[in-house]
PDB file of C-alpha atoms in Angstrom:
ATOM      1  CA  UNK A   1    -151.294-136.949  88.809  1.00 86.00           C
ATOM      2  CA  UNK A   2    -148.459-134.702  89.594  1.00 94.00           C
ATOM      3  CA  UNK A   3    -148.997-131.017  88.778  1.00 96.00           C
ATOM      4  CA  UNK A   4    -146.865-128.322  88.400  1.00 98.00           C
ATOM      5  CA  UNK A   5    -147.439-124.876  87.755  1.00 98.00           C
ATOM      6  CA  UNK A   6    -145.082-122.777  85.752  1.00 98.00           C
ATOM      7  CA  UNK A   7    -145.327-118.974  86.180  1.00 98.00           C
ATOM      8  CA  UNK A   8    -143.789-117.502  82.462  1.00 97.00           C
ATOM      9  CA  UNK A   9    -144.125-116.902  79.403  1.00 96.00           C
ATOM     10  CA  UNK A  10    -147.037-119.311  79.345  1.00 96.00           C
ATOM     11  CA  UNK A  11    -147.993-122.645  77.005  1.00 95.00           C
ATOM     12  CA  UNK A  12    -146.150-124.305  74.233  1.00 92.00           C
ATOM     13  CA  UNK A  13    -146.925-126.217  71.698  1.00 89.00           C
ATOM     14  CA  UNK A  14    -146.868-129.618  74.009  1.00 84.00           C
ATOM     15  CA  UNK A  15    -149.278-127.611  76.653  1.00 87.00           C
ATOM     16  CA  UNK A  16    -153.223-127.935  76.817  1.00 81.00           C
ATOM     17  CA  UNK A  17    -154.042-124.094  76.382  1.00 80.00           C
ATOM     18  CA  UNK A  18    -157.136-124.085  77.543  1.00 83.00           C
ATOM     19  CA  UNK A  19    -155.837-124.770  81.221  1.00 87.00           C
ATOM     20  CA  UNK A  20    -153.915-121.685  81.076  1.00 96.00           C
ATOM     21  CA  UNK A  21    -154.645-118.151  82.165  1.00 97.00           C
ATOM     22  CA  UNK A  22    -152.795-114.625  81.588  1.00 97.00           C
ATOM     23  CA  UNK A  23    -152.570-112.374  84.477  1.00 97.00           C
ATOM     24  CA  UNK A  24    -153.237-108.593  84.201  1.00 90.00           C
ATOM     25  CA  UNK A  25    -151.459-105.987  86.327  1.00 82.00           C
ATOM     26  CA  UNK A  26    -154.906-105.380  87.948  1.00 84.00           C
ATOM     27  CA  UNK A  27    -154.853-108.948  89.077  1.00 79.00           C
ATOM     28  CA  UNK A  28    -157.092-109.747  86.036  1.00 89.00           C
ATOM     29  CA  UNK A  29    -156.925-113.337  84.171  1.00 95.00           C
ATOM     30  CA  UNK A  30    -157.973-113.544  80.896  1.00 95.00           C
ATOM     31  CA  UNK A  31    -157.056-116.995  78.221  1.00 95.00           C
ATOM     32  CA  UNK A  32    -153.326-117.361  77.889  1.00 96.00           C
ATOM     33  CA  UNK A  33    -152.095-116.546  74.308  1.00 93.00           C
ATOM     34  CA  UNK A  34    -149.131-118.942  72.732  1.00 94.00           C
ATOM     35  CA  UNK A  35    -146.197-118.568  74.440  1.00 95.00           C
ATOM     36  CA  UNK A  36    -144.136-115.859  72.415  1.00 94.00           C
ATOM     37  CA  UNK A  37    -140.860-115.784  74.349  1.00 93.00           C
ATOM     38  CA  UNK A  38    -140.078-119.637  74.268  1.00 92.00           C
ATOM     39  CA  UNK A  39    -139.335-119.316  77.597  1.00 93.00           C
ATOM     40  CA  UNK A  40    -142.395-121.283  79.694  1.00 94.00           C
ATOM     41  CA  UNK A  41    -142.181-123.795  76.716  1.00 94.00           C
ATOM     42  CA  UNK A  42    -138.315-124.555  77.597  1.00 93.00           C
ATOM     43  CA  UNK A  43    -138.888-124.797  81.211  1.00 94.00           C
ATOM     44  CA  UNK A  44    -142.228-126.815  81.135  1.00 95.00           C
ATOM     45  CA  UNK A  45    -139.931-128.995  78.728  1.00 94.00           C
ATOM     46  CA  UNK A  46    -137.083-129.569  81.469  1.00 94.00           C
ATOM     47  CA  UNK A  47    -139.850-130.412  83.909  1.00 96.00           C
ATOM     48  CA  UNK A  48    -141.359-133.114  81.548  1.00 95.00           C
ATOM     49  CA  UNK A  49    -137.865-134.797  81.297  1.00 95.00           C
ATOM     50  CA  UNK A  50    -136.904-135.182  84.596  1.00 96.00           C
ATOM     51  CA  UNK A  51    -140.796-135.816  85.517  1.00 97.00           C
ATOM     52  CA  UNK A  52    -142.798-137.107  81.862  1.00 96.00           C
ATOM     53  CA  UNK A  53    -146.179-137.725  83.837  1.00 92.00           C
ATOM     54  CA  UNK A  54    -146.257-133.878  85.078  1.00 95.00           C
ATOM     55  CA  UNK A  55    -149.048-131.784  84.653  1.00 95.00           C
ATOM     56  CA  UNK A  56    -148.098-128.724  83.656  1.00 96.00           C
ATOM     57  CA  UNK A  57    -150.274-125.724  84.668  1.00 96.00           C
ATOM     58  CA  UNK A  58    -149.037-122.594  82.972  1.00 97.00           C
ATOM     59  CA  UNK A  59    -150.120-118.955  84.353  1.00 98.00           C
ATOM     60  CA  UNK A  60    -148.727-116.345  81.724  1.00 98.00           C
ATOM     61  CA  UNK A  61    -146.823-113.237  83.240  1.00 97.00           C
ATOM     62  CA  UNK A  62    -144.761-112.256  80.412  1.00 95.00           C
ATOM     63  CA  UNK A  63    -145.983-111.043  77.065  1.00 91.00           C
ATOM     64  CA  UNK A  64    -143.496-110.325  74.027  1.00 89.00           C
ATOM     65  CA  UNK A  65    -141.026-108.998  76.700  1.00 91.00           C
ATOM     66  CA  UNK A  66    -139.471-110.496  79.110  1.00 90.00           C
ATOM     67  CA  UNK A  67    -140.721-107.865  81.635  1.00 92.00           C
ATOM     68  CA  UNK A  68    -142.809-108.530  84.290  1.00 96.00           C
ATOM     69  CA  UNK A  69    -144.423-107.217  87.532  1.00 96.00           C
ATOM     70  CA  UNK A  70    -144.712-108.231  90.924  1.00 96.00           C
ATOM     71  CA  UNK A  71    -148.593-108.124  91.179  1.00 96.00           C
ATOM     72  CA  UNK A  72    -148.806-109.869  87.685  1.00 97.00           C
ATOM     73  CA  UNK A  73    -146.526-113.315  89.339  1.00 97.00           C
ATOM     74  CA  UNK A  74    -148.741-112.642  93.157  1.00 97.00           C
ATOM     75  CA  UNK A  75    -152.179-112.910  90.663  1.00 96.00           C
ATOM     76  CA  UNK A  76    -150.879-115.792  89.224  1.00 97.00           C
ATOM     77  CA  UNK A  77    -150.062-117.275  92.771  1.00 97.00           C
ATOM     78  CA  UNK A  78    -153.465-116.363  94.399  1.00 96.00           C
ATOM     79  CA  UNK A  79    -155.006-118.358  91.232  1.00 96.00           C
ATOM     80  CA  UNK A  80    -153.045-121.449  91.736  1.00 97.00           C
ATOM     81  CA  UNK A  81    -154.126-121.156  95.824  1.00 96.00           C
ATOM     82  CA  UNK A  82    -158.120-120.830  94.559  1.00 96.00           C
ATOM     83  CA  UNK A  83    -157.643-124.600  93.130  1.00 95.00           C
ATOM     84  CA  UNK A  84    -157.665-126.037  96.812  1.00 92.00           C
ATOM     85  CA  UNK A  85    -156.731-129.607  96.505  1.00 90.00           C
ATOM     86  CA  UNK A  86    -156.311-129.296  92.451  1.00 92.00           C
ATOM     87  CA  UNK A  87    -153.364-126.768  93.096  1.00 94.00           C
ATOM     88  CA  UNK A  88    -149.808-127.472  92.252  1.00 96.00           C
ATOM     89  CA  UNK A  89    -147.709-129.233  94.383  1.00 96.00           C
ATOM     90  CA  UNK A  90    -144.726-128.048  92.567  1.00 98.00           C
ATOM     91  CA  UNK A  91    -144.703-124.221  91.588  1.00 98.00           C
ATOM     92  CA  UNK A  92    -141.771-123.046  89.297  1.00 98.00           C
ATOM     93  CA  UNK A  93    -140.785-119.362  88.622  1.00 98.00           C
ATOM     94  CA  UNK A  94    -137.791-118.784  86.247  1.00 95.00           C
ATOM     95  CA  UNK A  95    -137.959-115.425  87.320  1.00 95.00           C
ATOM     96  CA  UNK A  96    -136.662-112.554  89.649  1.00 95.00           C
ATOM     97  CA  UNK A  97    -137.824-109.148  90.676  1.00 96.00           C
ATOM     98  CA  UNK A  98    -135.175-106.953  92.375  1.00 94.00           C
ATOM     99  CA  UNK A  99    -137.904-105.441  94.772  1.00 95.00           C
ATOM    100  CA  UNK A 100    -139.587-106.940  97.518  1.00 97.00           C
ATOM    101  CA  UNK A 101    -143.498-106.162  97.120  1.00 97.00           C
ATOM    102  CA  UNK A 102    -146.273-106.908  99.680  1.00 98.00           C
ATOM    103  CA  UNK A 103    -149.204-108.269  97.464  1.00 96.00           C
ATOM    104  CA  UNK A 104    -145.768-110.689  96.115  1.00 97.00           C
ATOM    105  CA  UNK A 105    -144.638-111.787  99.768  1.00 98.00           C
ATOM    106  CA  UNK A 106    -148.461-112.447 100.986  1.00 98.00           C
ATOM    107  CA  UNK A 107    -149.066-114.533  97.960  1.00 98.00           C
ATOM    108  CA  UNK A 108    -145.961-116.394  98.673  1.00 98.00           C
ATOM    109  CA  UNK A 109    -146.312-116.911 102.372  1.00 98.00           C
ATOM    110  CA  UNK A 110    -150.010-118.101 101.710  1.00 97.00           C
ATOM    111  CA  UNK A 111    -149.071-121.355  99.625  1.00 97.00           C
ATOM    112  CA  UNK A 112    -146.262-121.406 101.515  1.00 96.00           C
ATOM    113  CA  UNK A 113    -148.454-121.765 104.941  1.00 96.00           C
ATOM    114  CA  UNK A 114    -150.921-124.413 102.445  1.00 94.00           C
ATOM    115  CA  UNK A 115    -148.224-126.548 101.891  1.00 94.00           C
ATOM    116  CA  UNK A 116    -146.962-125.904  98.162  1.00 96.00           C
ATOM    117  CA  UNK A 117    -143.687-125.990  96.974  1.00 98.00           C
ATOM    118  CA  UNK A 118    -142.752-123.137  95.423  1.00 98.00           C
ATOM    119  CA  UNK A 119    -139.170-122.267  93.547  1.00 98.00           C
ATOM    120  CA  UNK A 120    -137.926-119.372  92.094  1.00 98.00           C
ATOM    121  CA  UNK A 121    -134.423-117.891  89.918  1.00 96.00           C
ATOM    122  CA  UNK A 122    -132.210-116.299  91.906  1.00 94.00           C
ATOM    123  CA  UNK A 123    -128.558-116.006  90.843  1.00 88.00           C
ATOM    124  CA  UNK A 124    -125.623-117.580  92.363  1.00 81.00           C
ATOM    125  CA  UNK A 125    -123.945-114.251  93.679  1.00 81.00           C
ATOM    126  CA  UNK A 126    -125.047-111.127  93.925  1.00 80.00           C
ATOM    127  CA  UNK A 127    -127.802-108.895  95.406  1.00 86.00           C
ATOM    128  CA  UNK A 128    -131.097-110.512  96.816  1.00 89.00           C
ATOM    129  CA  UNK A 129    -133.807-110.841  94.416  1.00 95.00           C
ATOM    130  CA  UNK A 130    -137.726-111.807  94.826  1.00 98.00           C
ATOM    131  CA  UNK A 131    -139.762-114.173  95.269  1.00 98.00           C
ATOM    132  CA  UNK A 132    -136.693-116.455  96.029  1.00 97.00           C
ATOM    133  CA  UNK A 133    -135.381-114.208  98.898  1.00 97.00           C
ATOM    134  CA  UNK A 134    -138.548-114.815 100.888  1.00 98.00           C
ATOM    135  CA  UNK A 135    -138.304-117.372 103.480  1.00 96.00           C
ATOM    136  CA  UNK A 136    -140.113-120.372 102.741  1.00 96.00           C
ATOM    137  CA  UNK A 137    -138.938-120.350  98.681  1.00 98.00           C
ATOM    138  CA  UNK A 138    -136.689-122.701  97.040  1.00 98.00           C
ATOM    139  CA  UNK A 139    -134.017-120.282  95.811  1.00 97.00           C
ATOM    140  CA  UNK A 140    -132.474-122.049  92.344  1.00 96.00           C
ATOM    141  CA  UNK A 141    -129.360-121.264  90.232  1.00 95.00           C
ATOM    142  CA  UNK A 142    -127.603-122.863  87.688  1.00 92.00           C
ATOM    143  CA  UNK A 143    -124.308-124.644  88.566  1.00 92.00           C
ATOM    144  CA  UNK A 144    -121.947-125.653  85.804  1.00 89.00           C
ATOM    145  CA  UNK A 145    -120.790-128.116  88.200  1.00 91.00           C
ATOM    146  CA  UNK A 146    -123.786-129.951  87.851  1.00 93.00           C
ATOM    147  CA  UNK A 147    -124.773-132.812  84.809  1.00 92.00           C
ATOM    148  CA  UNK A 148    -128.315-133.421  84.301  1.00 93.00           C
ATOM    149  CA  UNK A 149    -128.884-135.183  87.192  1.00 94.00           C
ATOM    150  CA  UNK A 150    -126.782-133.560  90.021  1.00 95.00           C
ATOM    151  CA  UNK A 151    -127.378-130.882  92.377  1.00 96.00           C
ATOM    152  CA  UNK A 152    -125.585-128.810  94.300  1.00 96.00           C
ATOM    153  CA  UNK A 153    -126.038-127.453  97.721  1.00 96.00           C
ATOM    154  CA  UNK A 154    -124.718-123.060  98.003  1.00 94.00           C
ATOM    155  CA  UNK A 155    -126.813-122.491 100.946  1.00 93.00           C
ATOM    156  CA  UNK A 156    -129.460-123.545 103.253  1.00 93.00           C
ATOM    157  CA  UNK A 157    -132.288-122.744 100.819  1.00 93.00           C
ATOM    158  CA  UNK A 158    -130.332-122.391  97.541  1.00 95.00           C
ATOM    159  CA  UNK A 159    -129.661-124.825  95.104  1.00 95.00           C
ATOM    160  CA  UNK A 160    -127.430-125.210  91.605  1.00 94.00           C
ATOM    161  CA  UNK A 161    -128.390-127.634  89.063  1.00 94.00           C
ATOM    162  CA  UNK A 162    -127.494-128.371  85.302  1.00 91.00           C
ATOM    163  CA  UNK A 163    -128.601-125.317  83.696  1.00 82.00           C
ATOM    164  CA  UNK A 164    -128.360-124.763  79.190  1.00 67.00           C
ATOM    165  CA  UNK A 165    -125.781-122.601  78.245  1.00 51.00           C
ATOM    166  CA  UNK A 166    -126.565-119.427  76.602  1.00 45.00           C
ATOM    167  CA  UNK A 167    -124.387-120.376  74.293  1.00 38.00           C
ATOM    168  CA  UNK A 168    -125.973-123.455  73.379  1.00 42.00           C
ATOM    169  CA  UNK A 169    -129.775-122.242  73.204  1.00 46.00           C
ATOM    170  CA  UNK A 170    -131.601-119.010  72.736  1.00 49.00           C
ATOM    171  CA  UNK A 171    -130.807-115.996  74.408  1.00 48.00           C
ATOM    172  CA  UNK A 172    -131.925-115.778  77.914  1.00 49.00           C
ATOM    173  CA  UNK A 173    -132.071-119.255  78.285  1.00 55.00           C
ATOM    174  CA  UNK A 174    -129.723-120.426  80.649  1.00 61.00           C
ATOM    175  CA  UNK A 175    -127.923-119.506  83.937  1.00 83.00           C
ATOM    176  CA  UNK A 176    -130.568-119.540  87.404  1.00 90.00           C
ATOM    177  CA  UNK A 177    -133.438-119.304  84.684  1.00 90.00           C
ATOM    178  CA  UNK A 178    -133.085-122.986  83.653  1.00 92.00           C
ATOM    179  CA  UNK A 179    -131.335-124.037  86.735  1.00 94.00           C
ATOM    180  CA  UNK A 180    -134.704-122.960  88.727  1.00 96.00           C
ATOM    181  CA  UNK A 181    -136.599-125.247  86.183  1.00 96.00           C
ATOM    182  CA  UNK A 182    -134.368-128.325  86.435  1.00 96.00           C
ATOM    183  CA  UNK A 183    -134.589-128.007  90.972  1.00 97.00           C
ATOM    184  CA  UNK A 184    -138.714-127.937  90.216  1.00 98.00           C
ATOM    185  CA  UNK A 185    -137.708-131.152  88.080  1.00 97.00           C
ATOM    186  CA  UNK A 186    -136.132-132.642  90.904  1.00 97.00           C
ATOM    187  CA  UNK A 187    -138.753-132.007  93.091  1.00 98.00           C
ATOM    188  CA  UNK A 188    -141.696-132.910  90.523  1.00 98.00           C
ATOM    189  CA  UNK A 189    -139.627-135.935  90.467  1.00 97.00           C
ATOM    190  CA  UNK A 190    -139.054-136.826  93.826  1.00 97.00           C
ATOM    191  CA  UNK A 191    -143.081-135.917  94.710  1.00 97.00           C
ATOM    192  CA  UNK A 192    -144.537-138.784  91.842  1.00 96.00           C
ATOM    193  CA  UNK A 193    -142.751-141.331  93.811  1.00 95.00           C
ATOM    194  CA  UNK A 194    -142.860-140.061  97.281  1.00 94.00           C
ATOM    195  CA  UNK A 195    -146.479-137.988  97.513  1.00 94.00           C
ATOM    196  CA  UNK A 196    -146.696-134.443  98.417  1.00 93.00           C
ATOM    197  CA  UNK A 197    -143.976-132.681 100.355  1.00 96.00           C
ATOM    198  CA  UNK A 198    -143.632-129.340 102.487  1.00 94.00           C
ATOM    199  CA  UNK A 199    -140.606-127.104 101.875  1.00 95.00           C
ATOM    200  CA  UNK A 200    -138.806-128.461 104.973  1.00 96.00           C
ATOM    201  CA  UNK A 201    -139.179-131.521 103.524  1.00 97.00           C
ATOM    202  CA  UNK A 202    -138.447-130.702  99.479  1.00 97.00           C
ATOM    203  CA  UNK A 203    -135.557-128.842 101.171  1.00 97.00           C
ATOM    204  CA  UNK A 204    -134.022-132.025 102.861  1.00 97.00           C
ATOM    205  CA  UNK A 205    -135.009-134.028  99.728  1.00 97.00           C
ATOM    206  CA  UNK A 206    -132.767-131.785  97.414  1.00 98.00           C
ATOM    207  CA  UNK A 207    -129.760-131.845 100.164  1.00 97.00           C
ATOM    208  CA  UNK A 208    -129.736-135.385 100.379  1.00 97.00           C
ATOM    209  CA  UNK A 209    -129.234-135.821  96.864  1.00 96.00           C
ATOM    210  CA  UNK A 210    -126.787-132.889  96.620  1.00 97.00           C
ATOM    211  CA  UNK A 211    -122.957-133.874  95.275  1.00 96.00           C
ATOM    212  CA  UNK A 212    -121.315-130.412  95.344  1.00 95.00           C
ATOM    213  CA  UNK A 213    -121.689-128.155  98.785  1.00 93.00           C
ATOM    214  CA  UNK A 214    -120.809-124.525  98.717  1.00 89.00           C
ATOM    215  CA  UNK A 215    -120.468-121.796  95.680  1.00 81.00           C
ATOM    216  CA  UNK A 216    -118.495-122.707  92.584  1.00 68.00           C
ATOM    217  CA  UNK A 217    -114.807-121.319  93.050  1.00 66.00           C
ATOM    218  CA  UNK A 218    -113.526-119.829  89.827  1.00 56.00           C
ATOM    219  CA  UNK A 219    -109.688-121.029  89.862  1.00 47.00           C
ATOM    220  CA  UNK A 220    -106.804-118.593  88.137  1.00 49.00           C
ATOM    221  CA  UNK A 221    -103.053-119.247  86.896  1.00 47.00           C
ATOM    222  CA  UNK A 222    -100.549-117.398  87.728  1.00 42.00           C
TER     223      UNK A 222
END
């Protein structure tokens, strides 16, 4: 079975809960609580469309807030690299932090060197943010370009897919948040018919499928 961990606001209703663990900013886990944001539940949902047989692993960083730290997300990392061969193949986090952190980038680079897949928020323009500026991570925005089941190709390692409108479902739900979910979609996707792949790999697999190339160009009248 294809698994996929989620790093958010941890499990939903749909979610087994006792899989799940809450990370501490001391690098403790403890049992997840229900998700209170609504925001892992929306993303684990995207994944389950564009891949129903996903297992979803959820590792809550967020609490009633959605606030987070960088060694709360590198706990949750280090976790899903303890499950040797049980560990994601797919790891999806809706999320960015605007510093770059060392216990963050060594978490990273480790599943990154193991073979994961990991994919993180980062938005369209605008300054670098973590962990999708590290090299080796899936960077992942939302492209109103995109339907449900296009992507788009901005750069080397970033992508745009279909992505909710805040307009059209709770606040903070849209934009690079839900675009980040719907590339680990793609990839959950691709990965339950094709076996596990390595980001050079995942990376080609998402280009090859990509319809739009380059940044959205907003167009004025004169």
């Amino acid at each position: 079975m294809l698994r996929v961990g989620v790093i958010d606001s941890g499990p939903g209703p749909d979610d087994r809960a006792e899989d799940a663990r809450a990370f501490m900013a001391d690098g403790s886990a403890i049992p997840a609580l229900p998700d209170r944001l609504g925001h892992g539940t929306a993303v684990a949902a995207i994944i389950r469309r564009a891949c129903p047989g996903a297992a979803i692993i959820h590792a809550q960083v967020f609490d009633d807030r959605p606030v987070t730290s960088a060694l709360r997300v590198a706990a949750a990392l280090r976790w899903f690299g303890a499950m040797g061969e049980a560990r994601p193949q797919v790891i999806c986090m809706s999320l960015g932090l605007a510093a770059d952190r060392a216990p963050l980038r060594r978490a990273c680079e480790a599943l990154v060197a193991g073979g994961a897949v990991l994919v993180a928020a980062h938005p369209a323009r605008g300054a670098p943010c973590f962990p999708a500026a590290y090299p080796g991570v899936i960077a992942a925005t939302g492209d109103a370009r995109c339907g449900w089941d296009d992507l788009s190709q901005l750069a080397p390692a970033l992508f745009g897919a279909w992505c909710n409108s805040p307009e059209h479902g709770p606040p903070g739900m849209g934009g690079a948040s839900l675009g980040a979910a719907r590339i680990a979609g793609h990839l959950a996707a691709i990965m339950a018919r094709t076996g596990r792949l390595d980001e050079p790999a995942a990376i080609a697999a998402l280009a090859a499928r990509a319809i739009h190339h380059g940044p959205e160009r907003k167009c004025g009248h004169g």
